[in-house]
Every structure is written in structure tokens, then in C-alpha cells.
Coordinates of C-alpha atoms in Angstrom, one line a residue:
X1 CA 26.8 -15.4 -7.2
X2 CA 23.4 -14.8 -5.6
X3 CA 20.5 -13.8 -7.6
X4 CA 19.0 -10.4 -7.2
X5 CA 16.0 -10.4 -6.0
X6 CA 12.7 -10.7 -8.5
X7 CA 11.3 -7.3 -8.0
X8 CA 14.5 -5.2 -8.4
X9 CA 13.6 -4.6 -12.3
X10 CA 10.2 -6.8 -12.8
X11 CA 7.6 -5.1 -15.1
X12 CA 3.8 -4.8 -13.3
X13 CA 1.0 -4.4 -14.8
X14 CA -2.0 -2.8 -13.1
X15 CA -5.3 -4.9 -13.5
X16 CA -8.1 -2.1 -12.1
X17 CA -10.7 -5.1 -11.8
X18 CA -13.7 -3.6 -12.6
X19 CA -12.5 -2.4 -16.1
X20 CA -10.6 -5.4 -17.3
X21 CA -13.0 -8.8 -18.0
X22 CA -16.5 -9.3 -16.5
X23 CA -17.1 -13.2 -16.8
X24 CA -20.6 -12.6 -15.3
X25 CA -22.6 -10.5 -17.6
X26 CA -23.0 -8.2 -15.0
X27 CA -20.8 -5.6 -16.6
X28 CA -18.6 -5.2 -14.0
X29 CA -14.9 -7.1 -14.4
X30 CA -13.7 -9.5 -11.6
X31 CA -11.6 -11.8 -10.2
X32 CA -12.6 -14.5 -12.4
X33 CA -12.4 -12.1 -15.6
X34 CA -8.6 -11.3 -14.1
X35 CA -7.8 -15.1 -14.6
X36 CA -9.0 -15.9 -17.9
X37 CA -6.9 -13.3 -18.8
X38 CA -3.1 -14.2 -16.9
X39 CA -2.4 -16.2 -20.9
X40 CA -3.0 -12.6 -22.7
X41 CA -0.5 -10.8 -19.4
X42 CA 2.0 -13.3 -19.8
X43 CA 2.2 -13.3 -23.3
X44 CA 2.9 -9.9 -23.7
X45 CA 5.7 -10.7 -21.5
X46 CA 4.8 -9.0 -18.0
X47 CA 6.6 -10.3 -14.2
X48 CA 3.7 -9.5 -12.0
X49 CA 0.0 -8.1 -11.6
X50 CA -1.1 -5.9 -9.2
X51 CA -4.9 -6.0 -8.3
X52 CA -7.0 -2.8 -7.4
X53 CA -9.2 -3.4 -4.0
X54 CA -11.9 -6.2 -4.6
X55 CA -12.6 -6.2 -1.0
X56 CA -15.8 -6.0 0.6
X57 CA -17.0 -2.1 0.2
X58 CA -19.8 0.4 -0.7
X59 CA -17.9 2.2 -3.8
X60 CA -18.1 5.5 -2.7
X61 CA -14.2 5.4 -4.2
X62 CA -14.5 2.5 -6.6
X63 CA -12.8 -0.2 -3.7
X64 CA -10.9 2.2 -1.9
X65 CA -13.1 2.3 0.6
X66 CA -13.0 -0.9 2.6
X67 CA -15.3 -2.3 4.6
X68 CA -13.7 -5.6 5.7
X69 CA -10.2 -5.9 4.3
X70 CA -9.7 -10.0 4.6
X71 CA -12.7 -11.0 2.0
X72 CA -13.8 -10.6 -1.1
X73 CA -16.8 -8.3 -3.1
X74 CA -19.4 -10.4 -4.0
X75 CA -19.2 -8.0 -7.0
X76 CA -15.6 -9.7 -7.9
X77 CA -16.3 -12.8 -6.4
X78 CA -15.0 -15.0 -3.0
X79 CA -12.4 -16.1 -1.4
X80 CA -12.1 -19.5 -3.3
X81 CA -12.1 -17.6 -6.8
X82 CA -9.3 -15.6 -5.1
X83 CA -7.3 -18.7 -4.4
X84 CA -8.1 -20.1 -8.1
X85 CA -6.3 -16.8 -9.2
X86 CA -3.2 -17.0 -6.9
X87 CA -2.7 -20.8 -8.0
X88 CA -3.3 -19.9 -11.8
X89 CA -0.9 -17.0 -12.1
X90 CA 1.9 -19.4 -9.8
X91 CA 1.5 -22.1 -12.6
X92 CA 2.3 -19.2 -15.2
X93 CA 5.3 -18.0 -13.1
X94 CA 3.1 -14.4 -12.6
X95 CA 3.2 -12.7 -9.3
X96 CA 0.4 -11.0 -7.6
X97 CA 0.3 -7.7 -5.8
X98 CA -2.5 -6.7 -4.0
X99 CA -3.7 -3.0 -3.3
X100 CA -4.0 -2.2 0.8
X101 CA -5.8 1.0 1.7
X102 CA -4.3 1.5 5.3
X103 CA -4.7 5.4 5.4
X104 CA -8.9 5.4 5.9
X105 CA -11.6 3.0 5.5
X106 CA -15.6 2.7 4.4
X107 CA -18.2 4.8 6.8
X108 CA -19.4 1.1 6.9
X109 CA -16.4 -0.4 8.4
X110 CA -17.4 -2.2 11.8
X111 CA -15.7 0.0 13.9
X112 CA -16.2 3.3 12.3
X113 CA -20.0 2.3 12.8
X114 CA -18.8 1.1 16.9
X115 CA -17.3 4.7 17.2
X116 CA -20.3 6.0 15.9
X117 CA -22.6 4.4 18.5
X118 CA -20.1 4.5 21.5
X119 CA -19.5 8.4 21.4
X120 CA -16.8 11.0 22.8
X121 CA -13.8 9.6 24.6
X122 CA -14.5 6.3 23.7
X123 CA -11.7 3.4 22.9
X124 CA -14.1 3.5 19.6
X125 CA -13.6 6.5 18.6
X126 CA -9.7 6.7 19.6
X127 CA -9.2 4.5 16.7
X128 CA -9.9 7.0 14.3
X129 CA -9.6 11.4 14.2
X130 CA -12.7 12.4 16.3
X131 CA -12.5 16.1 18.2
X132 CA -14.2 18.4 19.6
X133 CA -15.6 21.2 16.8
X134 CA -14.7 25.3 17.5
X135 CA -16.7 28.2 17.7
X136 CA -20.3 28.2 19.6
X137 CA -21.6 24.8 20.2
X138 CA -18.3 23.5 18.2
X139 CA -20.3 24.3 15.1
X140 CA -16.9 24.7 13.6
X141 CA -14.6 22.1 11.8
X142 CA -11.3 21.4 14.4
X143 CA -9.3 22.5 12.1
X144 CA -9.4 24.1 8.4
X145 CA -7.9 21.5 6.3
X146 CA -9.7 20.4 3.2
X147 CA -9.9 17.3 1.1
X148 CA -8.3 16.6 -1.7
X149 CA -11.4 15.6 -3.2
X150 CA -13.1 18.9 -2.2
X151 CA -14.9 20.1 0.5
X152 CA -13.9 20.6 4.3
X153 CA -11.8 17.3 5.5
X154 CA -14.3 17.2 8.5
X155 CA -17.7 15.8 8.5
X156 CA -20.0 16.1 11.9
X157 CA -21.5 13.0 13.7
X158 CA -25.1 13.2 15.0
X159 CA -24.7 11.6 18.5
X160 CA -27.3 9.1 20.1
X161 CA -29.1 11.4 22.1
X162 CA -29.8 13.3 18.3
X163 CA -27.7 16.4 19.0
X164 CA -24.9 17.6 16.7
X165 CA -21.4 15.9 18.2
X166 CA -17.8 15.7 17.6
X167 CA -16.2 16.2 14.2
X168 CA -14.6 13.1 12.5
X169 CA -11.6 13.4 9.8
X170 CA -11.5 12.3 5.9
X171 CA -8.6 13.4 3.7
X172 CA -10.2 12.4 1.0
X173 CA -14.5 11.9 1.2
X174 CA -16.9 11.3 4.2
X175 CA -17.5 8.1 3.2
X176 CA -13.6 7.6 4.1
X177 CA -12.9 7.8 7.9
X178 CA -9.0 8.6 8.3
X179 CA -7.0 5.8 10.4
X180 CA -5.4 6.9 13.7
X181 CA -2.3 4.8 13.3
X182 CA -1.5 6.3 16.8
X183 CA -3.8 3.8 18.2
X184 CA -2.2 0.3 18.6
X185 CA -5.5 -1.2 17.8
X186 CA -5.3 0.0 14.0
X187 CA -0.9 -1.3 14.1
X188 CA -2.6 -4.9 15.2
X189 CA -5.5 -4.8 13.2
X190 CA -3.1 -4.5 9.9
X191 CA -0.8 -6.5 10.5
X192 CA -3.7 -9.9 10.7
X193 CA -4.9 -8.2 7.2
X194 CA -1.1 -8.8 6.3
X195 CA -0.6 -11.8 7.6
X196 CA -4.1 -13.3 6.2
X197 CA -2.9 -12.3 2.5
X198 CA 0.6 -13.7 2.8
X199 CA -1.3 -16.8 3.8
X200 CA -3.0 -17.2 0.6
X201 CA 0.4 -16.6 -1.8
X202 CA 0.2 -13.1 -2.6
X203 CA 3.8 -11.6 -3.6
X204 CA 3.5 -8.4 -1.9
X205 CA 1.3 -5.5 -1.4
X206 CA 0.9 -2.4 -3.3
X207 CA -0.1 0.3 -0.5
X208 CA -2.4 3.5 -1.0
X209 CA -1.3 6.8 0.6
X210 CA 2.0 5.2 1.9
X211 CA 3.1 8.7 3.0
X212 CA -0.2 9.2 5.0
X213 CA -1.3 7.0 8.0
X214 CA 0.0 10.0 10.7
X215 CA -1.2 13.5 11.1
X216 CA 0.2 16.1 13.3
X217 CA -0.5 15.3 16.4
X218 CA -1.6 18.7 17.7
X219 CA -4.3 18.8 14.4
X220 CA -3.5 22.5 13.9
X221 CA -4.5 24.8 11.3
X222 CA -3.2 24.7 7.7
X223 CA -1.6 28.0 6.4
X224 CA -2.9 26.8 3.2
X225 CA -5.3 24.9 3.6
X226 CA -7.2 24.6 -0.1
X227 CA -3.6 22.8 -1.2
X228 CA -4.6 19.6 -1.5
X229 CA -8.0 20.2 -2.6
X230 CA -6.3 22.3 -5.5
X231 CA -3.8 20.0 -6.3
X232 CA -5.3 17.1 -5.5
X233 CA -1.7 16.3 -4.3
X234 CA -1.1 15.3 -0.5
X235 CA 1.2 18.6 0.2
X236 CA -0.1 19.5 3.3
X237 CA 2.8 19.1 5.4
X238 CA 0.5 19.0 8.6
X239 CA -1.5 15.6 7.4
X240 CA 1.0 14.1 5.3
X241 CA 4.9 12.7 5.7
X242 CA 5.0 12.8 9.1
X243 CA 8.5 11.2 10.6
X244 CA 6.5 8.6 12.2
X245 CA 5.2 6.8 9.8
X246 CA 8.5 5.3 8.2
X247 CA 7.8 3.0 11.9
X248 CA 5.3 1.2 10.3
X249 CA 7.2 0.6 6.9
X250 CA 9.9 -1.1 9.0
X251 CA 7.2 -3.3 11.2
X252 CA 5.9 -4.2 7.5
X253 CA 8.8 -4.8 5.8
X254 CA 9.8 -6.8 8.9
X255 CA 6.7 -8.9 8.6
X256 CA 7.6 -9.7 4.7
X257 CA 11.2 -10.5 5.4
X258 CA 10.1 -13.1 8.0
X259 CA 8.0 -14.6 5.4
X260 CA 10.5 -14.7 2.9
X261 CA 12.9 -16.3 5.6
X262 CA 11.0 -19.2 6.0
X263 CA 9.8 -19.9 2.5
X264 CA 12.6 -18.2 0.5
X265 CA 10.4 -15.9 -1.9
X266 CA 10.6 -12.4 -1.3
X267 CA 7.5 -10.9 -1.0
X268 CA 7.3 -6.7 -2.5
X269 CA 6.6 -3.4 -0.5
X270 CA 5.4 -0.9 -3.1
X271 CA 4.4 2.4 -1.9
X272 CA 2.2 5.3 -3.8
X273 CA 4.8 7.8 -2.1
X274 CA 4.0 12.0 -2.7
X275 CA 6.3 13.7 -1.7
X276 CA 7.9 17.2 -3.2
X277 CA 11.3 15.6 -3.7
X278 CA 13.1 13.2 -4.8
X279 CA 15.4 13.1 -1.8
X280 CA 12.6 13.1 0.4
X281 CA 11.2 10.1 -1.7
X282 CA 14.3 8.6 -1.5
X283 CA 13.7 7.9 2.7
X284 CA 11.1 5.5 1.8
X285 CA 13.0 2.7 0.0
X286 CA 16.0 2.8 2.5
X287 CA 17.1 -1.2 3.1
X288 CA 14.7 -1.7 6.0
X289 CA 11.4 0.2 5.0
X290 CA 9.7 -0.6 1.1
X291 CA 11.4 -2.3 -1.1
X292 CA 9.7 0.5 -4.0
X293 CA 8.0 3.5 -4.1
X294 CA 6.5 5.3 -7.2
X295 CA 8.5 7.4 -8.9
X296 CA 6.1 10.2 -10.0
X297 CA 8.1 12.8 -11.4
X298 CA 8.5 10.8 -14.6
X299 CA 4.6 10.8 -15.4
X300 CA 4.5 14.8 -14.4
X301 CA 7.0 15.8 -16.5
X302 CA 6.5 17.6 -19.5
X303 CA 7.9 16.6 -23.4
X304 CA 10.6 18.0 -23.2
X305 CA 14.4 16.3 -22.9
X306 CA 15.7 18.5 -20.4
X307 CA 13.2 17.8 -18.0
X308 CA 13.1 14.5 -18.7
X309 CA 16.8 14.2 -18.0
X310 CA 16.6 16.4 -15.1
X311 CA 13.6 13.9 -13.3
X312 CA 15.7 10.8 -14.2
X313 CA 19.1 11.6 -13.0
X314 CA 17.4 12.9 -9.7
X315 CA 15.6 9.6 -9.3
X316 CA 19.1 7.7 -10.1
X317 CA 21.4 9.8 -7.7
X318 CA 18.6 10.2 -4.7
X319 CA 16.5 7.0 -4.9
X320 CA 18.7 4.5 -6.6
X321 CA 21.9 5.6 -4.0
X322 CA 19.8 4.4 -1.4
X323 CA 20.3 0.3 -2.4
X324 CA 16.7 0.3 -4.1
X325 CA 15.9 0.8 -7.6
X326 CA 13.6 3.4 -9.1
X327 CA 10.2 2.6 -9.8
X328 CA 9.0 4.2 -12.9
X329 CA 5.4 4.7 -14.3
X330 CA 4.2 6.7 -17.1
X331 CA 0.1 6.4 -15.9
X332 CA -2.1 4.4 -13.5
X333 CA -6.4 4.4 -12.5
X334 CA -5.7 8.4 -11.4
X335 CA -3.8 9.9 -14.6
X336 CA -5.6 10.9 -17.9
X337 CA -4.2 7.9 -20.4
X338 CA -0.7 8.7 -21.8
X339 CA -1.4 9.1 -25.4
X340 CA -4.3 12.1 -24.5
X341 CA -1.6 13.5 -21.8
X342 CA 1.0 14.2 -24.9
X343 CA -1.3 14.9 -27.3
X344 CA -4.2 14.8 -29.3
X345 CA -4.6 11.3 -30.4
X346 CA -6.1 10.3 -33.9
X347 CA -8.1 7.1 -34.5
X348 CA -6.0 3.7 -34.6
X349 CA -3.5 4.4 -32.2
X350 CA -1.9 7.4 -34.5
X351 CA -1.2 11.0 -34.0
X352 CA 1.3 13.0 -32.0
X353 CA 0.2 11.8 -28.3
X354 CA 0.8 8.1 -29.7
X355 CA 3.6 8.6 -31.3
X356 CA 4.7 10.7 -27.9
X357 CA 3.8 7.8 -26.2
X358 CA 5.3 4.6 -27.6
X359 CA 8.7 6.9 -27.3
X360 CA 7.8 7.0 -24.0
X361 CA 7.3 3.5 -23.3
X362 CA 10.7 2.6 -24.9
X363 CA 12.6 5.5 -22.8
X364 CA 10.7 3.5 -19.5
X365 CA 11.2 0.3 -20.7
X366 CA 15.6 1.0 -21.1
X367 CA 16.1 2.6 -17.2
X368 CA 17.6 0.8 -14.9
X369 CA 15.0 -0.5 -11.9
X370 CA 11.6 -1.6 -12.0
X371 CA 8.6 -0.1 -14.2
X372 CA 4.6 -0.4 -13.8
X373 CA 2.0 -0.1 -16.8
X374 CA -1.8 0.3 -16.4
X375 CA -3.8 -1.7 -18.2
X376 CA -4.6 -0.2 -21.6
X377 CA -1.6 1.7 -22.0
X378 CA -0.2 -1.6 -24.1
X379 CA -2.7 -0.8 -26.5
X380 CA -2.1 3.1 -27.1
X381 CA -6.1 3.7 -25.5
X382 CA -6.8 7.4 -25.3
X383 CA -8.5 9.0 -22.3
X384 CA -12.6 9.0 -22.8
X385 CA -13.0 12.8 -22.7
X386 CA -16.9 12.4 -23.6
X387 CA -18.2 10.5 -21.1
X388 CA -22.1 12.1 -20.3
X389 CA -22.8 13.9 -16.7
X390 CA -25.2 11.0 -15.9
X391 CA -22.6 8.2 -15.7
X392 CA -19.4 9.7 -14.1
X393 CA -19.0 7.9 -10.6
X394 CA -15.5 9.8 -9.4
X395 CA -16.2 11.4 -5.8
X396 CA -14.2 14.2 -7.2
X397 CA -17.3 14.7 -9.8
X398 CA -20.0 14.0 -6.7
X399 CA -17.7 16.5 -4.5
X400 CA -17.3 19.0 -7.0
X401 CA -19.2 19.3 -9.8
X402 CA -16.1 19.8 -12.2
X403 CA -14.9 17.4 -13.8
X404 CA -11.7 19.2 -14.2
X405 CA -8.9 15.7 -13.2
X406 CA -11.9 13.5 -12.8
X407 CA -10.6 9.8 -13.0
X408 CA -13.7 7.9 -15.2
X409 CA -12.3 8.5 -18.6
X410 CA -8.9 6.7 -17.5
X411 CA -10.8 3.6 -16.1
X412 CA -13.4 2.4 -19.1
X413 CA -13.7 -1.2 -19.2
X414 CA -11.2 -2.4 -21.8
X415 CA -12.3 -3.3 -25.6
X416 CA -10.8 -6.9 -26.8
X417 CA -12.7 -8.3 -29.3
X418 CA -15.6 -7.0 -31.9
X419 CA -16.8 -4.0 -33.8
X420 CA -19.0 -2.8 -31.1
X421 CA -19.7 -2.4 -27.2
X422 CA -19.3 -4.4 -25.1
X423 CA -16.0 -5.2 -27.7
X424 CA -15.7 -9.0 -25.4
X425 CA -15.3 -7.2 -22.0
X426 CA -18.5 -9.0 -20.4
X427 CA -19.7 -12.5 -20.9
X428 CA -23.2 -11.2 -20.8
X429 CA -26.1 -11.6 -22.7
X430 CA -26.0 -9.6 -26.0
X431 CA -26.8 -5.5 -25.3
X432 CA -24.9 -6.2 -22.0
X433 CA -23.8 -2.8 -20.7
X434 CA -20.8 -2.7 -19.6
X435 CA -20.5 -0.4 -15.7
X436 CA -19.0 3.0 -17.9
X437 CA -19.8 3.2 -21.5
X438 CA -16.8 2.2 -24.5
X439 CA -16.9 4.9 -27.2
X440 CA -17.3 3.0 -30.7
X441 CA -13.8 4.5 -31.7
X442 CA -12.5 1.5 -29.3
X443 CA -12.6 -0.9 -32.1
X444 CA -9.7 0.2 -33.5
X445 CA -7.9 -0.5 -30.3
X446 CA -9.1 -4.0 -29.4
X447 CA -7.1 -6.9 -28.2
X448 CA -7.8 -9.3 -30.6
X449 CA -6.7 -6.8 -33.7
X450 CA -3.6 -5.0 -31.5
X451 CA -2.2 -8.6 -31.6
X452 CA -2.8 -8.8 -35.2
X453 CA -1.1 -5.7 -36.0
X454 CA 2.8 -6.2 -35.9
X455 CA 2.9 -2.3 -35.8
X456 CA 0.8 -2.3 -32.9
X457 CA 1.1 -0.5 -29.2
X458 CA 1.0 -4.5 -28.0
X459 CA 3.8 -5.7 -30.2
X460 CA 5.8 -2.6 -29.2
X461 CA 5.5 -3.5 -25.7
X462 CA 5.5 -7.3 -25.7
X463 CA 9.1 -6.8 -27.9
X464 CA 10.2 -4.4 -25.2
X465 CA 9.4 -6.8 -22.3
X466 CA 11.2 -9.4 -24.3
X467 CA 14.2 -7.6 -25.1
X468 CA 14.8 -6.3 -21.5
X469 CA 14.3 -10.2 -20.5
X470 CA 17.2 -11.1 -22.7
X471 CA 19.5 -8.3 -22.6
X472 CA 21.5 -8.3 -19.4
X473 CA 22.2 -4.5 -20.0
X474 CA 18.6 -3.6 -19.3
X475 CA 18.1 -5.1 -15.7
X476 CA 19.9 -3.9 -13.0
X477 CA 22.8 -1.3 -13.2
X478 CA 23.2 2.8 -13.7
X479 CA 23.1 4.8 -17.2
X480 CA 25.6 7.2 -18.8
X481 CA 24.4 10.3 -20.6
X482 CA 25.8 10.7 -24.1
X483 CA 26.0 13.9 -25.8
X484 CA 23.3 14.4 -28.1
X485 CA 22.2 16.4 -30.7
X486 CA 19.7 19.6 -29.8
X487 CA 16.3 18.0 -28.9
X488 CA 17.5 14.6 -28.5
X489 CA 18.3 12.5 -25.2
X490 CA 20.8 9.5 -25.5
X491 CA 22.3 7.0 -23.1
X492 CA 24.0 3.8 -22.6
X493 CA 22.9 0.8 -20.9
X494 CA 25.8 -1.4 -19.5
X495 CA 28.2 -2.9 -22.7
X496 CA 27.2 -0.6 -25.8
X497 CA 23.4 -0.8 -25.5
X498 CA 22.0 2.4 -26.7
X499 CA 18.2 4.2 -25.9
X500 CA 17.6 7.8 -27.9
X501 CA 14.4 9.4 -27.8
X502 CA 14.4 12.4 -30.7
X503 CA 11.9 14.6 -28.5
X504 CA 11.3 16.3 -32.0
X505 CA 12.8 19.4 -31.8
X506 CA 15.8 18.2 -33.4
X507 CA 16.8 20.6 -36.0
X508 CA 17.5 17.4 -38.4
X509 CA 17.0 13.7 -37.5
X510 CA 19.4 12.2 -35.2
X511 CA 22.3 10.2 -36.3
X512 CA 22.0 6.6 -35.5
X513 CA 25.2 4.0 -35.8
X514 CA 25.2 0.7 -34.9
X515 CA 22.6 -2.7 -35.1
X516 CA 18.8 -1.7 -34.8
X517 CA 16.8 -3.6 -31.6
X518 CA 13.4 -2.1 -31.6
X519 CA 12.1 1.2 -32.6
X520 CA 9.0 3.4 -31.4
X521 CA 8.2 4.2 -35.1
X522 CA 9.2 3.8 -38.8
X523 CA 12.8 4.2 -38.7
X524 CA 15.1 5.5 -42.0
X525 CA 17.9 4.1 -41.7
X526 CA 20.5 5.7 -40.1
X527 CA 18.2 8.5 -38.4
X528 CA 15.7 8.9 -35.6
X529 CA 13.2 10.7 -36.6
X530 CA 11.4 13.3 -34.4
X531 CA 9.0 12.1 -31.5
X532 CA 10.6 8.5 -31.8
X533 CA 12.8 6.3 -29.5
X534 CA 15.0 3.4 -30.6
X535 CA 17.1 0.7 -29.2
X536 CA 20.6 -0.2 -30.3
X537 CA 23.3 -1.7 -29.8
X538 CA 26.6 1.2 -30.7
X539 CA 29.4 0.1 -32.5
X540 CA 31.1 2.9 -30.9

């Protein structure tokens, strides 16, 4: 019988570079930092990695705003520290994802500076969203879409003769000129940036915005056209999920499969897809497009095990009937931290959002398809709500001026060793600072004592990881609902293998027959109590 391929139900784990080891002393993490630390990944048991941008870029959006996409940051490092990585993590059997940004770029991309300097109807400029503005002397923006970072999603150009010109388009900030994938230039141009990875060993590509790249083709006007900006969602059907752009997912997935062909490993499509439904998610995995895309509606919905159960058996009926698997996540770089999302957490990892949390990682861990976890999350960190004015760096902040969904307290460099900052995240000297500032409360969630801890976020995780590595219920495969007590979601996994989260609202603890795996929480036997998940296999 042939083996499934690797990615159906591998666990990833998202290294945002900056924030997980410097080995510099600069106070900024890199690729180097991401090596010394594949033991600690594959230890706690994960398939795969995948990298945020490290490419060359101003960091206007933190690496999502590229400036040459086939080198490295001297921030992170080079090209031959990249290649050190990709041999290092092959030796420990890890794979390696990296992020690709093909809806925009950097202001400072060669070309966007070419279309600059070469003006109105140029090829330049055809390579990108540039039009005429309305209103006397096209004072106006084309169109009145916004960003979903805030503001107007058109910036004007000063032309070379110093009069106000043409209008250029950024869903997101100026600093990030939209792609005009209508242009065969920009189809070429991606595929030698696909082609130049694959070259070096990566597994696959994690890509930004999958459901952007086209806009309507007639730009027209928005009948709501805050949406975005107030969702900070891409729901403007005019700029977002437009038919064409499952095209390119077939070229790319094309490209991969001839890869795989000649080397026989199978490299991974995995898309950030938004899309308001499930079925409409669904069109994005189908066999010859990406071989993932997020599944969101897990991480949006609310404690509660009716919509819970309502998000998963969607995903499993829509997504999962397409041949694909669902790809779950409970958090990434954009999402306030899990345990701050569920709850108010208390110091060392306790409280309500924690104990909300590790139920959550359990329920992830037991459905069937693949599942992503952001660094941190394996050790129960809480979102830093404190963090002063004078150090936030998210656009949205710049943009804005609210930090209502701003993205900093998500991203602090992680603590793993110590009593105090930098808690062993840079190499510097000592007072090193490290690029956002750790709270002092992050010693009690520091590698070095989380792996001490058997009762720790780590250990509940790394048991998890091991568990669904041995158990052939929890790889691939569907899930049966059982009934359930009031406030309680149950099902079965394959030959008797049992998940139950008690979302606690369970009148009385949930009856629990059969032989204990792993638990979220302390566990009296025979009962689940409330906010807790457990694994077992039924005697039923």
C-alpha cells in the first residue's frame, strides 16, 4: 500500500524569526538562532517549521514587505546560513516551509522604484495597480477602497517633472505596492523565486494572502468600502477571491509536482485563505491547486461546544470532501495568544484562558488532517497587553493610532532560560535588549523550567505530538460525534479512540469509561472536569 503523503496530518510549527533566538546579540532572532534551536522543535515532537520572511526588506510590515525575494536580511543572516539550516533540520528529519508574499512587495522593490521613474503607461508601471486619480486634476483616489490597515488603499506618486501623478494601489500600507498578477512579468518573475527555493531543499511554501493576487479588473467602487479596514479581514469581494486566481495555484502546484516527480519528496502548498465560507474555502485545496489552506473558523470561534462542533463538521464535509485534509490552527504572528483570547490568564500558565487553552490544544491535536502551532503557544504564553506607545512597531499602530488588534503583544521574543530579560533569547552582551521588551512575569514560562515541569504547556503538547505519532487513529480518517452530556463535545477517532472536551457548562462532570491517554488537566477519575479535554481509549 502506498504511503500517504507527509503533509496530510504533519504538525508545523511557526518560527516568526525575529522573536524566536538571536545568536548575535543584536536582539533581533535569526536564521542562525532558528538552528540552534531544531533539537528543542524536534524534541517536543513537531513534523515541520515554517519560517516568517527573512528576506531582504525595510520592515515597514516586519518581512512582509520584500525587497528582493531570492536572498537573505543581513538582519537574519545569508544565504550560506540559510543552507546550514535546510541541511540541519534534513539530518533531524524536520521540514521547512518558507513564507512567500506574492500579493505586494516593499516601496523599495527594484521595479516598484523602475515604475516610479518611468511613469504613466509604462511596461513599469503595468506591473503593478497604477491609474489615473478622479475629480479635478485626479486629485481623487481611483477608487474608494481602504486598507485593511487603515487609511485610503491609494497612495499618489510625485512624477519626474514634480507634479502630483497617477495613483498607485496598497491593500494593506504604502510601503506595500499591490502585484498585478495580470501582468505576465510578475507570473515569470514568481515562478524563478519558486524555483530558486526548491533549489536549496525547502519542503514547500507557506503563501501570504493566497486569496489575493487579482482585483477586479474594472477597479470599481466598493459599496462598503471601510470593510476591510474594519475587519481587518479581506471581504471586499471587489479586491479579494477573484476566479482567476485559482490559475496560479494550479501553475504552482504544477511547479511542485514536477519537483516531487523527479526527486520523490513532495513538496507543501499552504495557503492563508479568507474567505466567508467553508465551501468557498474548500475551492482552494481541490487535487490540482494547494495541497492546504488555513482553516480559520476554528481560531474565530467562540467557547462554546456548539459552535465548535458547528466550524468542525463544516470544515470535515466542505474541505475534507474535496480529497484534502483540514488544516487547523488555534493562533499564528496576527492573533492575540490563545490563553488571553479564552481568558484572563493568571501567572504560571494557570487560570481559565489556560486551562481553556490546553483543552484546546488537545481538541486540535485529535482531528483528523493537519494542524499548525505558533511559537509560544507550547508554553501557555499570554498576549503582552502592556507593551508602552514608544515601542509598538505594527503598521496598524503607525496607521491608526489604536491599538485596538495590534499584532506586537503576540510576537515578543520568546523567554527560555533565566529569571530576567533577555530570559536566553539573545546571545548578547549582558543588558542586551531584546527588539520588543519581555515582561518579568515571562519567567514563569521559560523553556528551560516548562520542560522541567511535567505539568507543563510543553509536556502537554510534546505527549500529544507523540501520541498522535503512535496511534494510527489520529492521522488520517473522519470523526463520529457521540452523544454527550449538556456542555460537553465527544467523538471517536477510528477503532475506539475517544477526544471529550467538558466546555464547562456541564451541569456535573462528564462520565468517562475506558483507559486514560492524556488529559488537559487533573483528572478524577472517572470524570472530566469542566474546561478540560481528555484522551481515551472507550471500552464501549
Amino acid at each position: 500500500m502506498n504511503k500517504l503523503p507527509w503533509w496530510r496530518d504533519a504538525v508545523i510549527y511557526q518560527v516568526y524569526v525575529r522573536s524566536f533566538l538571536d545568536s548575535t546579540g543584536d536582539g533581533i532572532g535569526d536564521l542562525a538562532g532558528v538552528r540552534a534551536g531544531l533539537p528543542y522543535l524536534k524534541k517536543l515532537g513537531v513534523d515541520g517549521i515554517w519560517l516568517s520572511p527573512f528576506y531582504p526588506s525595510p520592515q515597514h510590515d516586519h518581512g512582509y514587505d520584500v525587497a528582493d525575494y531570492r536572498d537573505v536580511d543581513p538582519t537574519f543572516g545569508d544565504l550560506a546560513e540559510f543552507d546550514l539550516l535546510i541541511a540541519a533540520a534534513r539530518r533531524l528529519g524536520v521540514k521547512v516551509l518558507l513564507d512567500i508574499v506574492p500579493n505586494h512587495c516593499s516601496s523599495e522593490h527594484p521595479w516598484f522604484r523602475e515604475a516610479l521613474a518611468a511613469g504613466p503607461g509604462s511596461a513599469a508601471r503595468a506591473r503593478f495597480h497604477f491609474a489615473d486619480g478622479r475629480g479635478p486634476d485626479g486629485a481623487e483616489p481611483p477608487n474608494n477602497w481602504h486598507a485593511m490597515f487603515g487609511g485610503p488603499a491609494w497612495s499618489r506618486v510625485t512624477e519626474a517633472d514634480g507634479r502630483p501623478g497617477q495613483w498607485y494601489l496598497h491593500m494593506f500600507t504604502p510601503e506595500q505596492p499591490d502585484w498585478n498578477w495580470r501582468n505576465p512579468e510578475v507570473v515569470e518573475e514568481f515562478d524563478r523565486t519558486l524555483r530558486f527555493w526548491l533549489d536549496r531543499g525547502v519542503d514547500g511554501f507557506r503563501i501570504d494572502v493566497a486569496a489575493g493576487l487579482f482585483k477586479h479588473p474594472d477597479l470599481p467602487d466598493s459599496p462598503d468600502p471601510e470593510a476591510d479596514a474594519r475587519t481587518r479581514d479581506s471581504v471586499n469581494p471587489l479586491a479579494w477571491n477573484q476566479p482567476e486566481v485559482h490559475d496560479v495555484w494550479r501553475h504552482w502546484r504544477a511547479v511542485c509536482d514536477a519537483y516531487a516527480a523527479r526527486d520523490g519528496r513532495e513538496r507543501l502548498l499552504v495557503g492563508e485563505v479568507s474567505v466567508p465560507t467553508a465551501r468557498e474555502h474548500a475551492q482552494y485545496v481541490r487535487p490540482d491547486e494547494l495541497h492546504q489552506a488555513f482553516f480559520f473558523d476554528l481560531l474565530g470561534a467562540p467557547w462554546d461546544p456548539d459552535a465548535f462542533r458547528k466550524v468542525i463538521s463544516e470544515a470535515m464535509q466542505d474541505i475534507a470532501g474535496t480529497g484534502s485534509t483540514v488544516t487547523w490552527v488555534l493562533n499564528n504572528h496576527d492573533q492575540v495568544r490563545t490563553v488571553t483570547r479564552y481568558g484572563e490568564p493568571a501567572p504560571g500558565g494557570s487560570g481559565l484562558g489556560a486551562a481553556r487553552a490546553r483543552a484546546a490544544a488537545l481538541l486540535m491535536l485529535a482531528l483528523p488532517g493537519a494542524a499548525y502551532i505558533y511559537q509560544g503557544e507550547e508554553l501557555g504564553l499570554p498576549e503582552v497587553v502592556d507593551l508602552p506607545d514608544d515601542v509598538l512597531t505594527d503598521p496598524i499602530f503607525r496607521r491608526t493610532g489604536s491599538r485596538a488588534r495590534i499584532r506586537d503583544g503576540c510576537r515578543v521574543p520568546l523567554p527560555w532560560s533565566g529569571q530576567a530579560s533577555p530570559f536566553g533569547f539573545t546571545s548578547g552582551a549582558e543588558g542586551a535588549r531584546p527588539w520588543l521588551p519581555q515582561p518579568e512575569y515571562f519567567a514563569e514560562y521559560a523553556t528551560d523550567r516548562a520542560l522541567a515541569d511535567t505539568r507543563s504547556f510543553w509536556h502537554l503538547y510534546r505527549d500529544g505530538l507523540q501520541l498522535r505519532s503512535a496511534l494510527p487513529q489520529l492521522g488520517e480518517g473522519t470523526l463520529h460525534w457521540l452523544d454527550s452530556p449538556p456542555g460537553v463535545l465527544a467523538f471517536t477517532r477510528g477503532d475506539g479512540l475517544v477526544c471529550a472536551v467538558n466546555f464547562g457548562t456541564a451541569p456535573t462532570p462528564a462520565p468517562v469509561s475506558g483507559t486514560p491517554l492524556l488529559s488537559s488537566g487533573p483528572c478524577p477519575a472517572g470524570v472530566l472536569p469542566g474546561s478540560t479535554a481528555a484522551w481515551w481509549l472507550s471500552d464501549l
